[in-house]
Coordinates of C-alpha atoms in Angstrom, one line a residue:
X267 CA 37.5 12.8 40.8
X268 CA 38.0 13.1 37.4
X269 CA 34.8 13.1 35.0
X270 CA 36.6 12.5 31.7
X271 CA 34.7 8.8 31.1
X272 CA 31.9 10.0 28.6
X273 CA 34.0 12.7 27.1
X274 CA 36.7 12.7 24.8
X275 CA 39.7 15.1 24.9
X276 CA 41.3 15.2 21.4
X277 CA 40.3 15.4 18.1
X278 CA 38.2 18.4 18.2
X279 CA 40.5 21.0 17.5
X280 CA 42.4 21.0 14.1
X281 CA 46.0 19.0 13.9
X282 CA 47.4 21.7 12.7
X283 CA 47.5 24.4 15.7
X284 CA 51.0 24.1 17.5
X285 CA 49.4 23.0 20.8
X286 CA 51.3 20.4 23.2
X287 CA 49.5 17.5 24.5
X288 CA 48.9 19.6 28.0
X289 CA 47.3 22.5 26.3
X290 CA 45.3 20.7 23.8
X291 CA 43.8 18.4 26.6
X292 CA 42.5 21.5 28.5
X293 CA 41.2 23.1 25.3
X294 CA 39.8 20.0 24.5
X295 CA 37.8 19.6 27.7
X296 CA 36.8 23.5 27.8
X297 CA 35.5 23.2 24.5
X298 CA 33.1 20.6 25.5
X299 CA 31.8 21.7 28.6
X300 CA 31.1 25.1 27.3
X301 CA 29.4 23.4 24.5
X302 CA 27.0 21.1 26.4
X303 CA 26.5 24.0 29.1
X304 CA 27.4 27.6 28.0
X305 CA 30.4 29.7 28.9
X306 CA 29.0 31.5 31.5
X307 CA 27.4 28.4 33.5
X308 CA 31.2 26.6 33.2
X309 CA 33.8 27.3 36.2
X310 CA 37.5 27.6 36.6
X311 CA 37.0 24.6 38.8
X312 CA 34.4 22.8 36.6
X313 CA 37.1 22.4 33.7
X314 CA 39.7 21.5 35.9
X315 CA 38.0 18.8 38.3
X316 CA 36.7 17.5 34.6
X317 CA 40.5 17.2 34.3
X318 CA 41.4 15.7 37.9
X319 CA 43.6 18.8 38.2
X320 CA 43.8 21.7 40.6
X321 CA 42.2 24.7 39.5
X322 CA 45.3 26.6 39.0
X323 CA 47.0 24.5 36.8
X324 CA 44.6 26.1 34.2
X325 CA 46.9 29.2 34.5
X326 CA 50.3 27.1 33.0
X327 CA 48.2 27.8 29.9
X328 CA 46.2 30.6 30.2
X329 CA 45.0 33.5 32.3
X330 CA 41.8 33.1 32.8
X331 CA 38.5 31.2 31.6
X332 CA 37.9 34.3 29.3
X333 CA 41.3 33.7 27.4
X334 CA 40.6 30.1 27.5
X335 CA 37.5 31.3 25.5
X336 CA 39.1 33.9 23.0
X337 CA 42.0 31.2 22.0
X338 CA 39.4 28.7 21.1
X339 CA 37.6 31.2 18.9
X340 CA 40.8 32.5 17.3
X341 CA 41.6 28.7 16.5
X342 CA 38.3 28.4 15.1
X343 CA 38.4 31.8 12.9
X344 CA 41.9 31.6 11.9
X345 CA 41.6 27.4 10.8
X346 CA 38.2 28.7 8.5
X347 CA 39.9 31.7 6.9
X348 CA 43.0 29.6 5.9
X349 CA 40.8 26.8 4.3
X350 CA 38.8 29.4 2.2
X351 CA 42.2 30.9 0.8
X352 CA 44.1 27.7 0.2
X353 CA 40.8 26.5 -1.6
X354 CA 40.6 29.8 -3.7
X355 CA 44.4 29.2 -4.6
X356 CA 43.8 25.6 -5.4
X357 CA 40.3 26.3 -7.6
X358 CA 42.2 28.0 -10.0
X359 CA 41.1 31.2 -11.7
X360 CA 37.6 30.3 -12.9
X361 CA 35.2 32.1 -10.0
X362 CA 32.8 29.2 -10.6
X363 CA 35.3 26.8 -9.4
X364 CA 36.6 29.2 -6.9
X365 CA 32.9 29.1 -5.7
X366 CA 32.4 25.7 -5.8
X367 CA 35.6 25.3 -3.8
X368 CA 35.1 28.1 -1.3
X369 CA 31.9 26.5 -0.4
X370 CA 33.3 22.7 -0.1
X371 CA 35.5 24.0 2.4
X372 CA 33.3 26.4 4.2
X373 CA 31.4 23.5 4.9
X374 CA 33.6 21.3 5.4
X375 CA 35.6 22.3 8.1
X376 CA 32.3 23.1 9.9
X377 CA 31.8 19.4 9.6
X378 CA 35.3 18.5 10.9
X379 CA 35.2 20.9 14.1
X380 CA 30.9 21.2 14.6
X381 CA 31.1 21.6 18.4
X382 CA 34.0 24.5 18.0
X383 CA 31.8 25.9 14.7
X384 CA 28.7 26.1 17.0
X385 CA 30.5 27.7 20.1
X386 CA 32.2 30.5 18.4
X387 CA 28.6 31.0 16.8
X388 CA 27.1 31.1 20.2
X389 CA 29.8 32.6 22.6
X390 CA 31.4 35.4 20.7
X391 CA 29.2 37.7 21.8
X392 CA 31.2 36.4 25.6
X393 CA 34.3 37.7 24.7
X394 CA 35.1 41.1 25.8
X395 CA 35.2 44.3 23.3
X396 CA 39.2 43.8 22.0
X397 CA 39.0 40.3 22.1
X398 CA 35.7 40.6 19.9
X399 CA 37.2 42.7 17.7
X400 CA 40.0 40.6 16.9
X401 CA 37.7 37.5 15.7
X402 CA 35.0 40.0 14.0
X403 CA 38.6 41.2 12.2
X404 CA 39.2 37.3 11.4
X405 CA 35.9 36.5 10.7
X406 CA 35.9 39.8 8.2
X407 CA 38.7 38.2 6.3
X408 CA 36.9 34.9 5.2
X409 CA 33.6 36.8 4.2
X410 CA 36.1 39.0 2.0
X411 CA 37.9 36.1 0.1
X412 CA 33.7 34.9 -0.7
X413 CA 32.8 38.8 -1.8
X414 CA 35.5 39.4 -4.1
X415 CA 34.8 36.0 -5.5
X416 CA 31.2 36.8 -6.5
X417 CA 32.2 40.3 -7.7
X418 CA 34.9 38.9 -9.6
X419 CA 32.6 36.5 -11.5
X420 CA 29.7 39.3 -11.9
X421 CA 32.4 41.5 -13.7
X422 CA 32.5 38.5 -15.8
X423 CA 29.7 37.8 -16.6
X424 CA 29.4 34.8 -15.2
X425 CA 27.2 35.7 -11.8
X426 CA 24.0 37.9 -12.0
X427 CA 24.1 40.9 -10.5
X428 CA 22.8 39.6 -7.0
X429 CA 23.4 41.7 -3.7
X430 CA 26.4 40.3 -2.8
X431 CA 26.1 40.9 0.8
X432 CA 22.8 39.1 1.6
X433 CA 24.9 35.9 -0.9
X434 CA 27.9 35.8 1.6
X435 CA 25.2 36.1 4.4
X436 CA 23.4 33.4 2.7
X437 CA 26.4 31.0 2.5
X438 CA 27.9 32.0 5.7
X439 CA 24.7 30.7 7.5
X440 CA 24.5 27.1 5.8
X441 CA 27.8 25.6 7.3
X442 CA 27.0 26.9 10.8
X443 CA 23.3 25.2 10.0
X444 CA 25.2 22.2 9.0
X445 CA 27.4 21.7 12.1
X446 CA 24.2 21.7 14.1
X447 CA 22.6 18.6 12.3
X448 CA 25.1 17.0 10.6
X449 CA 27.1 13.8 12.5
X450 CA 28.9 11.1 11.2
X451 CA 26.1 8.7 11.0
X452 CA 24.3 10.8 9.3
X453 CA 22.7 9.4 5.8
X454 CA 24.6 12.0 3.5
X455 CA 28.5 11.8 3.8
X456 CA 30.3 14.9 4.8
X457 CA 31.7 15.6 1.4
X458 CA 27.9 15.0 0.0
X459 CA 26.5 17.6 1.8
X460 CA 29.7 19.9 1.5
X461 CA 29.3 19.2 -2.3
X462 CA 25.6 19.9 -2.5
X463 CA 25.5 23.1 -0.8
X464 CA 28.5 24.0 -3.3
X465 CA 25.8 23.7 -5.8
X466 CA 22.9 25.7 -4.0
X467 CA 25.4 28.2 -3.8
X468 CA 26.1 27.9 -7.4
X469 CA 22.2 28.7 -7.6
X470 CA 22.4 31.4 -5.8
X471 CA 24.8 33.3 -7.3
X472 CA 22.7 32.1 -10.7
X473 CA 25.9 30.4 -12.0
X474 CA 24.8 27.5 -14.0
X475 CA 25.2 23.9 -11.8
X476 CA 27.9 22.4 -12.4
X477 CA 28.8 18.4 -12.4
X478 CA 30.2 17.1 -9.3
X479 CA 33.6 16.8 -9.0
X480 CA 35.8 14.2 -6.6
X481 CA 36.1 15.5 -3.4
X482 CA 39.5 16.5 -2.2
X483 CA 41.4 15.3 0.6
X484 CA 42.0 17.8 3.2

């Protein structure tokens, strides 16, 4: 008996991973019940009755729950890095507005995807020691594209001489934070509280605030 009623089983993943409708159903469905009960306490069997499938018809698509795991957290990773770097390209060459920019869509795509932002937070430590490595590799790549932002306005001028690690830790942790509180509903609009904590990173970096700019469609 299927136990899809109070769940939904698209449209939290991004659009843009080449998944067919098969695949993004049972990534869909993992997703949540890992979310609501942890990887470990979630079965084969738990994801697939959720499905009104047989338990190996998970294998069509993957094989086994701990690959089910590591493509969700490479979807995650990968879908964050490309945002930063097509929001550095688009800022410009001003590190301010590369800032500004970087953060929006740090943020912001921890808004779009919360429940896949708060399991890769939570379950990457599940993964085993390649698959680990892979998304520490990924995850490596975004926290670069903020570091040689920061340096590259310090060399400026424009950023005080901060420790640059303890800023990209800094920003790193406010769009995980976010994902956990922030819903729809909520009384601050997605681009809002993307836009503000594009400012407080502004702060931190002591560049001077700047005005807020219209938000840019994804």
């Amino acid at each position: 008996m299927a136990i899809t009623t109070s769940r939904t089983t698209g449209g939290i993943l991004p659009d843009g991973q080449q998944l067919t409708a098969s695949r993004r159903r049972l990534f869909s469905m993992a997703l949540q019940l890992f979310g609501e009960r942890g990887y470990h306490a979630v079965s084969v069997r738990d994801i697939t009755d959720a499905l009104d499938q047989q338990p190996g018809a998970i294998y069509a698509h993957v094989s086994s729950k701990q690959q089910l795991l590591f493509e969700l957290v490479k979807i995650g990773l990968e879908e964050h890095r490309d945002r930063l770097r097509a929001a550095v390209h688009a800022a410009g060459s001003d590190p301010v507005d590369q800032i500004r920019e970087l953060v929006r869509a740090h943020v912001a795509v921890n808004l779009d995807y919360p429940a896949l932002a708060r399991m890769i937070a939570q379950e990457t430590r599940s993964l085993d020691s390649e698959q680990r490595e892979f998304a520490l590799a990924v995850r490596a790549e975004a926290e670069r594209t903020l570091t040689e932002v920061i340096e590259a306005g310090q060399r400026l001028g424009l950023f005080s001489e901060t420790d640059t690690f303890l800023a990209v830790t800094a920003i790193g942790a406010i769009g995980i934070r976010a994902a956990e509180w922030w819903t729809p509903g909520a009384p601050r609009t997605r681009d809002e509280v993307a836009e503000t904590y594009a400012q407080f990173a502004l702060r931190l970096v002591c560049a001077a605030p700047q005005a807020p700019t219209p938000p840019v469609s994804d």
